[in-house]
mmCIF file of the C-alpha atoms, coordinates in Angstrom:
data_MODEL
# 
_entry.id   MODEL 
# 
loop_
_atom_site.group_PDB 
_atom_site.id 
_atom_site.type_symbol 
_atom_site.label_atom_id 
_atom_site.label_alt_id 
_atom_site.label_comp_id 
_atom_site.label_asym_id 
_atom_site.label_entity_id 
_atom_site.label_seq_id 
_atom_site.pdbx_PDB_ins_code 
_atom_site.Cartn_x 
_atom_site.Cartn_y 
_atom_site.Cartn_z 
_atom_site.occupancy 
_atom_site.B_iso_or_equiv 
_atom_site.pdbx_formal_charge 
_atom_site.auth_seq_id 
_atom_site.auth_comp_id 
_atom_site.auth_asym_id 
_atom_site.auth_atom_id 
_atom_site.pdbx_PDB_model_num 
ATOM 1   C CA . UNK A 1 1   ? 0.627   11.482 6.669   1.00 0.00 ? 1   UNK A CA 1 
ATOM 2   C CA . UNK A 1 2   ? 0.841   8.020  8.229   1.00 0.00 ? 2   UNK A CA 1 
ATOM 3   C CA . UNK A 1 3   ? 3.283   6.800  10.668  1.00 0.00 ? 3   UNK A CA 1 
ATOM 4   C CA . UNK A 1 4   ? 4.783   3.395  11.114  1.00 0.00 ? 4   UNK A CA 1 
ATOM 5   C CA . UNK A 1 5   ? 2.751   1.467  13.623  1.00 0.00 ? 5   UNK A CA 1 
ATOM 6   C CA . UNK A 1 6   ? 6.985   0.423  15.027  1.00 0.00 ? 6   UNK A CA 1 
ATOM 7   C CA . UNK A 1 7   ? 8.623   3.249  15.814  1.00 0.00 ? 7   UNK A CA 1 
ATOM 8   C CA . UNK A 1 8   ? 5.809   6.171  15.158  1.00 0.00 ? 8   UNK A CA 1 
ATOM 9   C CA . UNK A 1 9   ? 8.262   7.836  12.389  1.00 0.00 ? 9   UNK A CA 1 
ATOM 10  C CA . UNK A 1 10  ? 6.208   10.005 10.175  1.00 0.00 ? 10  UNK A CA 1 
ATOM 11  C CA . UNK A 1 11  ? 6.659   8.850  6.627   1.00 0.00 ? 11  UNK A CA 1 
ATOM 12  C CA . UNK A 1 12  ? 7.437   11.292 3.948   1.00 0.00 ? 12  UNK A CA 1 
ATOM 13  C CA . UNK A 1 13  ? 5.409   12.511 1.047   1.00 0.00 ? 13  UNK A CA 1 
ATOM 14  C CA . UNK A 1 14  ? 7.671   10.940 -1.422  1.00 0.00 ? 14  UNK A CA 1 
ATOM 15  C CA . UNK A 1 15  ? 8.124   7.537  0.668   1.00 0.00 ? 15  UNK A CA 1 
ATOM 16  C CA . UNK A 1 16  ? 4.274   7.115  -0.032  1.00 0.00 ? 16  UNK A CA 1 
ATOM 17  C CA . UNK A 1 17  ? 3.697   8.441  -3.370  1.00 0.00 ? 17  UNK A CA 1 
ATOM 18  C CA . UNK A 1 18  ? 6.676   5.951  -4.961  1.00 0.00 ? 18  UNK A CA 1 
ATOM 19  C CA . UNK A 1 19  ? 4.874   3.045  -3.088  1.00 0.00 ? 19  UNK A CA 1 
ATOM 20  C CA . UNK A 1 20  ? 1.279   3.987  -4.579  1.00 0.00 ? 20  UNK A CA 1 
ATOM 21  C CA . UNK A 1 21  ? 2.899   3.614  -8.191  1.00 0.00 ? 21  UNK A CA 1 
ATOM 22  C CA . UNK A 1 22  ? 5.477   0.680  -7.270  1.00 0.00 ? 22  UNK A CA 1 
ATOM 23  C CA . UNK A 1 23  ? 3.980   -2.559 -8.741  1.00 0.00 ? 23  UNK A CA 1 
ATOM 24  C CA . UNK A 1 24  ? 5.815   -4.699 -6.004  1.00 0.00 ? 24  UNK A CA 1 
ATOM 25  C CA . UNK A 1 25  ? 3.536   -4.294 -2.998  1.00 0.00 ? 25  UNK A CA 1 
ATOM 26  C CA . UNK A 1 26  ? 6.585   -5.326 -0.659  1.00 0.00 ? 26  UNK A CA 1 
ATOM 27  C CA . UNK A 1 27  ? 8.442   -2.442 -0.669  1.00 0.00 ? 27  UNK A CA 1 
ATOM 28  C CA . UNK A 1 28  ? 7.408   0.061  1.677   1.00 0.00 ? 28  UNK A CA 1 
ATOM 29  C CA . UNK A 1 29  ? 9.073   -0.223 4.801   1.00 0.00 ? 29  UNK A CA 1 
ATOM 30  C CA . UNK A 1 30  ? 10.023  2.384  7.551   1.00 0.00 ? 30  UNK A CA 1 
ATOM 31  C CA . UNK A 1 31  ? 13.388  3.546  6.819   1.00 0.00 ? 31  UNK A CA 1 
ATOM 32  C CA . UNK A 1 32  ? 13.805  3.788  10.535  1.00 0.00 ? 32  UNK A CA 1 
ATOM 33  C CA . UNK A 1 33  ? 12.999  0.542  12.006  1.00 0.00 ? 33  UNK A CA 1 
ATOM 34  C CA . UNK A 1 34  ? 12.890  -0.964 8.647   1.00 0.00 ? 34  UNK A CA 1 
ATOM 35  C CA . UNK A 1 35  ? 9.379   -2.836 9.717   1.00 0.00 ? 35  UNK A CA 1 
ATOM 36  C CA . UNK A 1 36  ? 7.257   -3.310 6.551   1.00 0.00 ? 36  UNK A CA 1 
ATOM 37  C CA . UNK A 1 37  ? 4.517   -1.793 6.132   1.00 0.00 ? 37  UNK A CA 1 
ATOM 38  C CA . UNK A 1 38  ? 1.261   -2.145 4.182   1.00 0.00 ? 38  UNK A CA 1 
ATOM 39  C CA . UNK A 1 39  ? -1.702  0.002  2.953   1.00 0.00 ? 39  UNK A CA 1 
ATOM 40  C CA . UNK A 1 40  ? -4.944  -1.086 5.013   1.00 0.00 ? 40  UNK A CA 1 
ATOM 41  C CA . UNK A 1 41  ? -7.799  -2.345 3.129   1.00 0.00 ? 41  UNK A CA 1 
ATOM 42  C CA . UNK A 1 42  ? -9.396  1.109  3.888   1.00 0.00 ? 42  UNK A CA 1 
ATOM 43  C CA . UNK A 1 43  ? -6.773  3.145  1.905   1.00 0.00 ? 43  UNK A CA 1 
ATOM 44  C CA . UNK A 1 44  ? -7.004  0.708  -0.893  1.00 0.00 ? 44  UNK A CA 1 
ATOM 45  C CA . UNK A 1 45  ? -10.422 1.387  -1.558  1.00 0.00 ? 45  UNK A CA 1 
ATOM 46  C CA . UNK A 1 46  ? -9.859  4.868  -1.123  1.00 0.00 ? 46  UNK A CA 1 
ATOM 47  C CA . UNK A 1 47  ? -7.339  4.955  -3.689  1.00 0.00 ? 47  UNK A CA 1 
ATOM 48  C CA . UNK A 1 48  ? -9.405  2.921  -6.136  1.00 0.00 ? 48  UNK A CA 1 
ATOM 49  C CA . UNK A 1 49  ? -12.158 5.603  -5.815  1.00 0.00 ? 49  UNK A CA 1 
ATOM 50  C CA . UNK A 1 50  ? -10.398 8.457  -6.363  1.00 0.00 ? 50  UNK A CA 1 
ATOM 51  C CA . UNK A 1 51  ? -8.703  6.975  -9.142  1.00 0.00 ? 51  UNK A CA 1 
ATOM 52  C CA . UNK A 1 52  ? -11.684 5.629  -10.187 1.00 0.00 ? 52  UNK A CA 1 
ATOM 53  C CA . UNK A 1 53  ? -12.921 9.620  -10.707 1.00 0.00 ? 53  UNK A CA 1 
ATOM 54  C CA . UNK A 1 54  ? -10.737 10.075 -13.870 1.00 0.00 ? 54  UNK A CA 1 
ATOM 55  C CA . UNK A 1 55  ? -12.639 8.008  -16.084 1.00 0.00 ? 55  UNK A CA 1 
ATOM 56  C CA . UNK A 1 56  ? -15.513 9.296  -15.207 1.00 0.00 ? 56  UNK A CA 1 
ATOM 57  C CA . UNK A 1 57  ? -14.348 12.726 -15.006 1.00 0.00 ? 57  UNK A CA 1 
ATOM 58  C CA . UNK A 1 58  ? -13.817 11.979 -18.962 1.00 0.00 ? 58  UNK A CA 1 
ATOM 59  C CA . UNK A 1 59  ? -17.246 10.496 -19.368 1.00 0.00 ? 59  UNK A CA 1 
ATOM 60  C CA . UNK A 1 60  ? -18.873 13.688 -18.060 1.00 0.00 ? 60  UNK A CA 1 
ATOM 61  C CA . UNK A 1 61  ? -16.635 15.866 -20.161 1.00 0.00 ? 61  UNK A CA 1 
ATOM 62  C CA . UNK A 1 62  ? -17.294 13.729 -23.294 1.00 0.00 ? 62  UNK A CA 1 
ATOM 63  C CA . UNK A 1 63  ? -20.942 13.942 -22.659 1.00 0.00 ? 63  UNK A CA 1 
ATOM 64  C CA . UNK A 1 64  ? -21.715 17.564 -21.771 1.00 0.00 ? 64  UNK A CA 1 
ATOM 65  C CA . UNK A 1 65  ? -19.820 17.954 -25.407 1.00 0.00 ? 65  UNK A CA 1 
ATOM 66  C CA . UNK A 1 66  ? -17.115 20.363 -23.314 1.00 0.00 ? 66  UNK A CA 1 
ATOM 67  C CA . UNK A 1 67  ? -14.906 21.390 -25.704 1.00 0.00 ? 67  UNK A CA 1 
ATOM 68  C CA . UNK A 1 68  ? -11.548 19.428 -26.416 1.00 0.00 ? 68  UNK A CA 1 
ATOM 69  C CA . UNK A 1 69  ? -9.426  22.030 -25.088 1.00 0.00 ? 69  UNK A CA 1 
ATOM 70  C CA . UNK A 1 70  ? -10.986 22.160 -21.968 1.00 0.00 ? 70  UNK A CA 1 
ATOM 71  C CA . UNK A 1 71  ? -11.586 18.957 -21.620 1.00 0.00 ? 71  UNK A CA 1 
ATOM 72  C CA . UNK A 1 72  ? -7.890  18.320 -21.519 1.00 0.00 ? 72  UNK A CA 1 
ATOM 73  C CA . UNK A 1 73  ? -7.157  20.945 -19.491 1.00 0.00 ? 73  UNK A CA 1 
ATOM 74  C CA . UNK A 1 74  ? -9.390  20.138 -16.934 1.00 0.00 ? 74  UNK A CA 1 
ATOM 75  C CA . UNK A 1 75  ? -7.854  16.449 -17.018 1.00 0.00 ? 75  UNK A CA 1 
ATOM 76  C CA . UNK A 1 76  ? -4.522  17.082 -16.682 1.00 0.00 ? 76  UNK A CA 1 
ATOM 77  C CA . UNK A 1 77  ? -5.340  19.243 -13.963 1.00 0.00 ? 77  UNK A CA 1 
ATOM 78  C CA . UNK A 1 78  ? -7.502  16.659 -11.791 1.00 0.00 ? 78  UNK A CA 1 
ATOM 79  C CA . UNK A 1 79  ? -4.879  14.012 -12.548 1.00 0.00 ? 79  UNK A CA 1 
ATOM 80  C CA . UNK A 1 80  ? -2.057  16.028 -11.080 1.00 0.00 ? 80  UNK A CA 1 
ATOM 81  C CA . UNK A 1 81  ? -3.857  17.128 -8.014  1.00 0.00 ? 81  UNK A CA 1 
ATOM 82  C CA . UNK A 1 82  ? -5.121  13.154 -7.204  1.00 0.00 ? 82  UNK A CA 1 
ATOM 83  C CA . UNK A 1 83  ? -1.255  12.441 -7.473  1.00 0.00 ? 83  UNK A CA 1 
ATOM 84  C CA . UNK A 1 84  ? -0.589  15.291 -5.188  1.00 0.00 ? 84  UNK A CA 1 
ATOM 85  C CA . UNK A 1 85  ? -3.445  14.316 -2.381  1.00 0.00 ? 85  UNK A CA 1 
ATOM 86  C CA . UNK A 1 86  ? -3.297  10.566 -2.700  1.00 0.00 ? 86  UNK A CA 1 
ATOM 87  C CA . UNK A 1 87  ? 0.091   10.242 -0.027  1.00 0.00 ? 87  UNK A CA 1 
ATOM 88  C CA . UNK A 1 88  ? -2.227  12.056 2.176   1.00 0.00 ? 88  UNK A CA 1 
ATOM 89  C CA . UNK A 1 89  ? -5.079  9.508  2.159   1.00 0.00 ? 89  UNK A CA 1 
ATOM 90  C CA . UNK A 1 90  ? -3.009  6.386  2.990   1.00 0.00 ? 90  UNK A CA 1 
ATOM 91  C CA . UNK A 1 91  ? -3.235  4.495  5.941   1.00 0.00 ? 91  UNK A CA 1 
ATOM 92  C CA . UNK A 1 92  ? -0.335  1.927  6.862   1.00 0.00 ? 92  UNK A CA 1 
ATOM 93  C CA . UNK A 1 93  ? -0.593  -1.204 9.309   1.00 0.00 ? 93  UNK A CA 1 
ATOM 94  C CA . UNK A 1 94  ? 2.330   -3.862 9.862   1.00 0.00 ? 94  UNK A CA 1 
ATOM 95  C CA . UNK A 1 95  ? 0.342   -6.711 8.361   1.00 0.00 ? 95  UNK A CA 1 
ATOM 96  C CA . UNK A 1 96  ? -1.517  -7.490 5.057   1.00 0.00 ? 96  UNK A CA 1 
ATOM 97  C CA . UNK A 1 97  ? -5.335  -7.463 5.194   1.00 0.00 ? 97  UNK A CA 1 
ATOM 98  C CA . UNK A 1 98  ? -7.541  -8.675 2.388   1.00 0.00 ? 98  UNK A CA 1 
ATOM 99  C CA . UNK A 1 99  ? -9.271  -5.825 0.566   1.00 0.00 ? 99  UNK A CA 1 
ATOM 100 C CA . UNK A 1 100 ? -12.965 -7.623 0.812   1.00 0.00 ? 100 UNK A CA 1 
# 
């Protein structure tokens, strides 16, 4: 789990995972020091590629003709676990930096 770059307070689980699906980029900030904080450019494109796996976890599914069922299944079960992992794959900094 990442810490702020301030203070060195861990951040929780749940601090990070409502920040990944917040729409406002701003909002993450240390509850201790109250520095904001932002995901590097690393952890961006980390997130993108795991989240990027769905679709083609679909693709593959579709295209091996794996039953619906399964298919489903095997979905909703690879979405819930990239929600679960994703606060562990962030990265924070105390300024912005450009993904590219």
């Amino acid at each position: 789990m990442p810490s702020c770059v301030n203070c060195n307070r861990k951040l929780s689980w749940t601090e990070i995972f409502k920040q990944t699906l917040l729409v406002n980029r701003y909002s993450l900030r240390c509850p201790n020091c109250k520095q904001q904080l932002f995901f590097t450019a690393k952890s961006k494109k980390k997130l993108f590629l795991v989240a990027a796996t769905v679709p083609i976890l679909l693709v593959l599914l579709t295209s091996f003709q794996i039953p619906t069922t399964i298919s489903v299944i095997t979905l909703i079960v690879y979405s819930l676990l990239v929600v679960l992992i994703v606060p562990f794959l962030v990265e924070v900094t105390n300024k912005e930096e450009a993904l590219f």
